[in-house]
CSV table of C-alpha atoms in Angstrom, one decimal:
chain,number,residue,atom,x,y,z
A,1,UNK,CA,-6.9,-16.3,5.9
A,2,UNK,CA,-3.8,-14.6,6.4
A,3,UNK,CA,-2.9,-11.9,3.2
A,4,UNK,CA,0.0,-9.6,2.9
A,5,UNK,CA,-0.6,-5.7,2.0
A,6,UNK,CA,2.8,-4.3,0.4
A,7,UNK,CA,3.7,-0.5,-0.6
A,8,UNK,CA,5.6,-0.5,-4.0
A,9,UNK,CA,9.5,0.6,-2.9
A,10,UNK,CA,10.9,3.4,-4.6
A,11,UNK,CA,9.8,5.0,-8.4
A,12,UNK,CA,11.3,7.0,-11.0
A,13,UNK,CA,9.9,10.4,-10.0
A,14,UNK,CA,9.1,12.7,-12.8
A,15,UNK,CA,7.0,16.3,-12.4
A,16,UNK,CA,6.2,15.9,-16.2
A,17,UNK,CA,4.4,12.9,-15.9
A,18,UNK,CA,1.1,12.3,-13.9
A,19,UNK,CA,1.9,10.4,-10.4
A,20,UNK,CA,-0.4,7.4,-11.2
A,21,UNK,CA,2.2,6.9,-14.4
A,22,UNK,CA,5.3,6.7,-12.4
A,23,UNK,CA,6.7,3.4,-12.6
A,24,UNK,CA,9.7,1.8,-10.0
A,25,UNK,CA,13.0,3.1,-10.3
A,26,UNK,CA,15.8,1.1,-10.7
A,27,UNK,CA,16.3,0.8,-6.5
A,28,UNK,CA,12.7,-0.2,-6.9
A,29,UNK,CA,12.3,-3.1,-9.1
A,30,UNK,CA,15.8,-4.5,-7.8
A,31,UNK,CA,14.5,-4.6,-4.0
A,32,UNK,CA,10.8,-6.3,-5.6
A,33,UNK,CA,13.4,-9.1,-7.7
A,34,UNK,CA,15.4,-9.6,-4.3
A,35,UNK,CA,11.5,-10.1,-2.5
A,36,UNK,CA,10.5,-12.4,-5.3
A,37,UNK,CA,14.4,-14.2,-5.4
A,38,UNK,CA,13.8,-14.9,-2.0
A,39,UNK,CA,10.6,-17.1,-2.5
A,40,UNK,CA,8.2,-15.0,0.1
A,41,UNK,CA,5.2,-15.5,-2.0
A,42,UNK,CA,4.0,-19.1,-1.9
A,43,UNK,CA,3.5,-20.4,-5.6
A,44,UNK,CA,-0.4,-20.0,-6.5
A,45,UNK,CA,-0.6,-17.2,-4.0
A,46,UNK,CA,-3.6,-14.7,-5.5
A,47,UNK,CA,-2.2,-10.8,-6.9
A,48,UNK,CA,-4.1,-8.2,-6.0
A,49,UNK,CA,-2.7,-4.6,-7.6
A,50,UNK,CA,-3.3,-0.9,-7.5
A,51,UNK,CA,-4.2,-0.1,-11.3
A,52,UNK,CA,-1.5,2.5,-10.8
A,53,UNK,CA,2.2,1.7,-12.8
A,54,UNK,CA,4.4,1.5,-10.2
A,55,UNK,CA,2.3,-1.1,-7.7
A,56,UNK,CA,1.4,-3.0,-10.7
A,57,UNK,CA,4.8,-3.2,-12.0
A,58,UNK,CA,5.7,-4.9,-8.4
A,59,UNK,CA,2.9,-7.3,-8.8
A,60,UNK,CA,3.7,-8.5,-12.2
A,61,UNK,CA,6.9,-9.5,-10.9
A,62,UNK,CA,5.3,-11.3,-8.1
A,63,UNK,CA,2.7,-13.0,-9.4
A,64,UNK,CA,5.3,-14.4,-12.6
A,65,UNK,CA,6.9,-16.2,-9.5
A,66,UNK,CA,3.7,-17.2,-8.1
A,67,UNK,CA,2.2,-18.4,-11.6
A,68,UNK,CA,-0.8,-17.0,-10.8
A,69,UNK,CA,-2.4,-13.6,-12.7
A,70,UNK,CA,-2.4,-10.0,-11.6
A,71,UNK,CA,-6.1,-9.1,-10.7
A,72,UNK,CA,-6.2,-5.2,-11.1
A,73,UNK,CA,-8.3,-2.6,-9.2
A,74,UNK,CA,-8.8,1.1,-9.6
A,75,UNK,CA,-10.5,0.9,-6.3
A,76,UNK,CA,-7.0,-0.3,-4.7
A,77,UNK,CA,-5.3,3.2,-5.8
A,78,UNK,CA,-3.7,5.4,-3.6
A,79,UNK,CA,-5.5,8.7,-1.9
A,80,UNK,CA,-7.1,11.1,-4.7
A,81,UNK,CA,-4.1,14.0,-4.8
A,82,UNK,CA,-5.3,15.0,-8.4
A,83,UNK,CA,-6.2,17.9,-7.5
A,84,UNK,CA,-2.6,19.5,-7.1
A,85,UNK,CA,-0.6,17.3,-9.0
A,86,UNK,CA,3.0,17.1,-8.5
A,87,UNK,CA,4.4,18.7,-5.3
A,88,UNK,CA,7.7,19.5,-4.4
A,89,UNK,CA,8.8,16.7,-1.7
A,90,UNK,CA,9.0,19.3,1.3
A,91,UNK,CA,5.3,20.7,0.0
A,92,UNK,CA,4.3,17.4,0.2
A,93,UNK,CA,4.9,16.0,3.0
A,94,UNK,CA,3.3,19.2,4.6
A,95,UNK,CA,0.5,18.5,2.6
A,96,UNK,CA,0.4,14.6,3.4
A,97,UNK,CA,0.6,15.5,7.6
A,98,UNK,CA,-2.7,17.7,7.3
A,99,UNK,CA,-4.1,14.8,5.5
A,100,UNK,CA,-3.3,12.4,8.2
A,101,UNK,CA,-4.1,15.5,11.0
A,102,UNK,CA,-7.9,16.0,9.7
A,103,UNK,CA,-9.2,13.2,8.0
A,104,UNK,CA,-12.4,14.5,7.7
A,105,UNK,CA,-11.2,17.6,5.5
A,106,UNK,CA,-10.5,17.4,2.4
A,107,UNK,CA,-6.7,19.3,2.2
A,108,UNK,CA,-6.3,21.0,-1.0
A,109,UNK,CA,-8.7,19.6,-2.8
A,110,UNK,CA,-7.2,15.9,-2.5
A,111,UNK,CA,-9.4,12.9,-1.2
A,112,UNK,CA,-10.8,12.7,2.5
A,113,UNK,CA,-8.2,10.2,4.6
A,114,UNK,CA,-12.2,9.0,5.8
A,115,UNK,CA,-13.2,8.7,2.3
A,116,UNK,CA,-10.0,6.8,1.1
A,117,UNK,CA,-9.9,4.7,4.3
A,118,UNK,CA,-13.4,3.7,3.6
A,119,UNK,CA,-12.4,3.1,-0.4
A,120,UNK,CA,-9.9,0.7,0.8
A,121,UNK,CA,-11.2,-1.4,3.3
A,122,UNK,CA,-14.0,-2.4,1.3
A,123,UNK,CA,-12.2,-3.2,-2.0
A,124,UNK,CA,-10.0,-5.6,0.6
A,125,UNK,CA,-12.6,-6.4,1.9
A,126,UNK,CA,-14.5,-7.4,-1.5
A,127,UNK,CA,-11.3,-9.3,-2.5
A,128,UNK,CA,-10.8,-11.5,0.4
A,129,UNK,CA,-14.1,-12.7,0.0
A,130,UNK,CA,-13.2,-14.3,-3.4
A,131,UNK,CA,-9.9,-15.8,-1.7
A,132,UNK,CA,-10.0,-19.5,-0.6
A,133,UNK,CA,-9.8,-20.0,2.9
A,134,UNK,CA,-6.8,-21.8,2.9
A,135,UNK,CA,-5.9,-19.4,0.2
A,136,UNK,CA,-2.6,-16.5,0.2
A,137,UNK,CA,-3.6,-13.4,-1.0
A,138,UNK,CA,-0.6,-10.3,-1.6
A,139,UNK,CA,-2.0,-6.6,-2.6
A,140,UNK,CA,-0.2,-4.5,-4.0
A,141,UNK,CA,-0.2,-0.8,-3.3
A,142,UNK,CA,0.3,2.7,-1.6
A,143,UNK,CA,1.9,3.8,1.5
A,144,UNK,CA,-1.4,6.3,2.5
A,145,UNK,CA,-3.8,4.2,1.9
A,146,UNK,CA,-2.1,1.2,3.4
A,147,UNK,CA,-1.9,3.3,6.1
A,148,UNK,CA,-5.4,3.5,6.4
A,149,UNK,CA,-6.4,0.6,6.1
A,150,UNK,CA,-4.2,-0.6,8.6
A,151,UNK,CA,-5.5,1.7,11.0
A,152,UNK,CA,-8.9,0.3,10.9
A,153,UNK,CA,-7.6,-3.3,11.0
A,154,UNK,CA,-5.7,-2.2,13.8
A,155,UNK,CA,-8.8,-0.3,15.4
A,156,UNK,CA,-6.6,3.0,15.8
A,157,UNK,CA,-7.0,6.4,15.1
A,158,UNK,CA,-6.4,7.5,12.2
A,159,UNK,CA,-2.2,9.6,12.5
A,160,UNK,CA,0.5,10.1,10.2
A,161,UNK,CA,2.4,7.9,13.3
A,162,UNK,CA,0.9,5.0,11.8
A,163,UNK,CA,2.7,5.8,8.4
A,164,UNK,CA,5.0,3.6,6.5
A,165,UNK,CA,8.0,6.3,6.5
A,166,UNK,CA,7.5,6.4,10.5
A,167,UNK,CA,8.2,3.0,10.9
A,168,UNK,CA,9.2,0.8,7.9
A,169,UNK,CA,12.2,1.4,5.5
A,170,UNK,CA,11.9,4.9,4.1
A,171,UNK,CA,11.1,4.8,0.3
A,172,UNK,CA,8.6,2.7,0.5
A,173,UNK,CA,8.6,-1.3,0.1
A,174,UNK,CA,7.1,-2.1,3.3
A,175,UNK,CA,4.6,-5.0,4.1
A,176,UNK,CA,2.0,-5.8,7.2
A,177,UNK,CA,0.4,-9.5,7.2
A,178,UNK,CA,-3.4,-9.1,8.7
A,179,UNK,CA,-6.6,-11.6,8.6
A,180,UNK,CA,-9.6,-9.6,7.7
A,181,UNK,CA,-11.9,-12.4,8.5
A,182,UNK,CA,-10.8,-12.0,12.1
A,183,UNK,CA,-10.8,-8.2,12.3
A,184,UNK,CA,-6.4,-8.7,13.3
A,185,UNK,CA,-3.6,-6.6,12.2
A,186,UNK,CA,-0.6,-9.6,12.3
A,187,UNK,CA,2.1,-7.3,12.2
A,188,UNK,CA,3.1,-4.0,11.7
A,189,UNK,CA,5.2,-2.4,8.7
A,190,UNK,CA,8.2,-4.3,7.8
A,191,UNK,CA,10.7,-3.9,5.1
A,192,UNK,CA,9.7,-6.1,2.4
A,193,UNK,CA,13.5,-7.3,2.9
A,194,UNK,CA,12.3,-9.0,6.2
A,195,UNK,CA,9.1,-10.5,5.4
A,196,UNK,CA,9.8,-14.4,5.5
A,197,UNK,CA,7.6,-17.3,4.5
A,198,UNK,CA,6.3,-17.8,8.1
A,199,UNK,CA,4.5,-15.0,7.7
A,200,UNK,CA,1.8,-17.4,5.5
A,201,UNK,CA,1.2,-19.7,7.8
């Protein structure tokens, strides 16, 4: 079974608001309409979401061309960053290259990359079991823990190399097809603007 993981593009960024409560910007849900205009998703394709606003924003608009539900997991979220909050971009991405640089630390309180990369594959994992196997399955989430997981799928180490933002379109909105059941990373981030059909089959 082949599935598609994809990053939510760009969100309305707001210090006063909690991170998990951002929702797309405007940039954001117009490159998710163009995805979902373009017929990507085969119709009765299975949503899998992030709990967090601004991936499940992207999968509501998704599945509604699919005609399937959105099935929601906290489990899917991005890495744990609670702990500071909002951080000024340049602060962050500091932050974000120690996290990738020492997985096995916890940096500034936020979730272990281990920890998160563990998180992940297993909800995936738990997922795909429940998937047909001539099935589709999309999920629906986060750039870091995307990252993660495609590491492992990819058997590499852990490295902020293997980020979105170092090889997909910046802003997010990037997708990588794999087949868990096989143990293959199919590709590796693309802008959701050049993920075709073929990519299903």
């Amino acid at each position: 079974m082949r599935a598609l993981y994809l990053t939510h593009p760009q969100v309305r960024i707001d210090a006063a608001i909690p991170v998990p409560l951002w929702g797309l910007s405007d940039l954001g849900r117009a490159r998710t309409e163009a995805f979902v205009t373009r017929g990507v998703v085969p119709d009765g394709a299975i949503i899998f979401s992030s709990r967090e606003t601004k991936a499940l924003q992207m999968a509501e608009l998704i599945a509604a061309a699919a005609g399937t539900p959105v099935l929601a997991d906290h489990e899917m979220g991005e890495n744990d960053r609670s702990a500071t909050g909002f951080l000024p971009p340049a602060l962050f991405e500091e932050t974000a290259d120690r996290f990738f640089a020492f997985p096995q630390q916890s940096i500034e309180g936020w979730e272990r990359a281990i920890d998160a990369q563990a998180r992940i594959v297993s909800t995936i994992r738990t997922a795909c079991a429940s998937v047909p196997a001539n099935g589709v399955a999309v999920f629906c989430g986060h750039g870091a823990v995307g990252t993660l997981l495609k590491c492992r799928l990819g058997n590499r180490r852990i490295s902020r190399e293997e980020d979105q933002g170092h090889i997909g379109a910046p802003g997010g909105g990037n997708g990588f097809v794999f087949d868990l059941a096989a143990k293959q990373l199919l590709t590796d981030w693309t802008p959701m603007e050049e993920v075709t059909p073929d990519w299903f089959a």
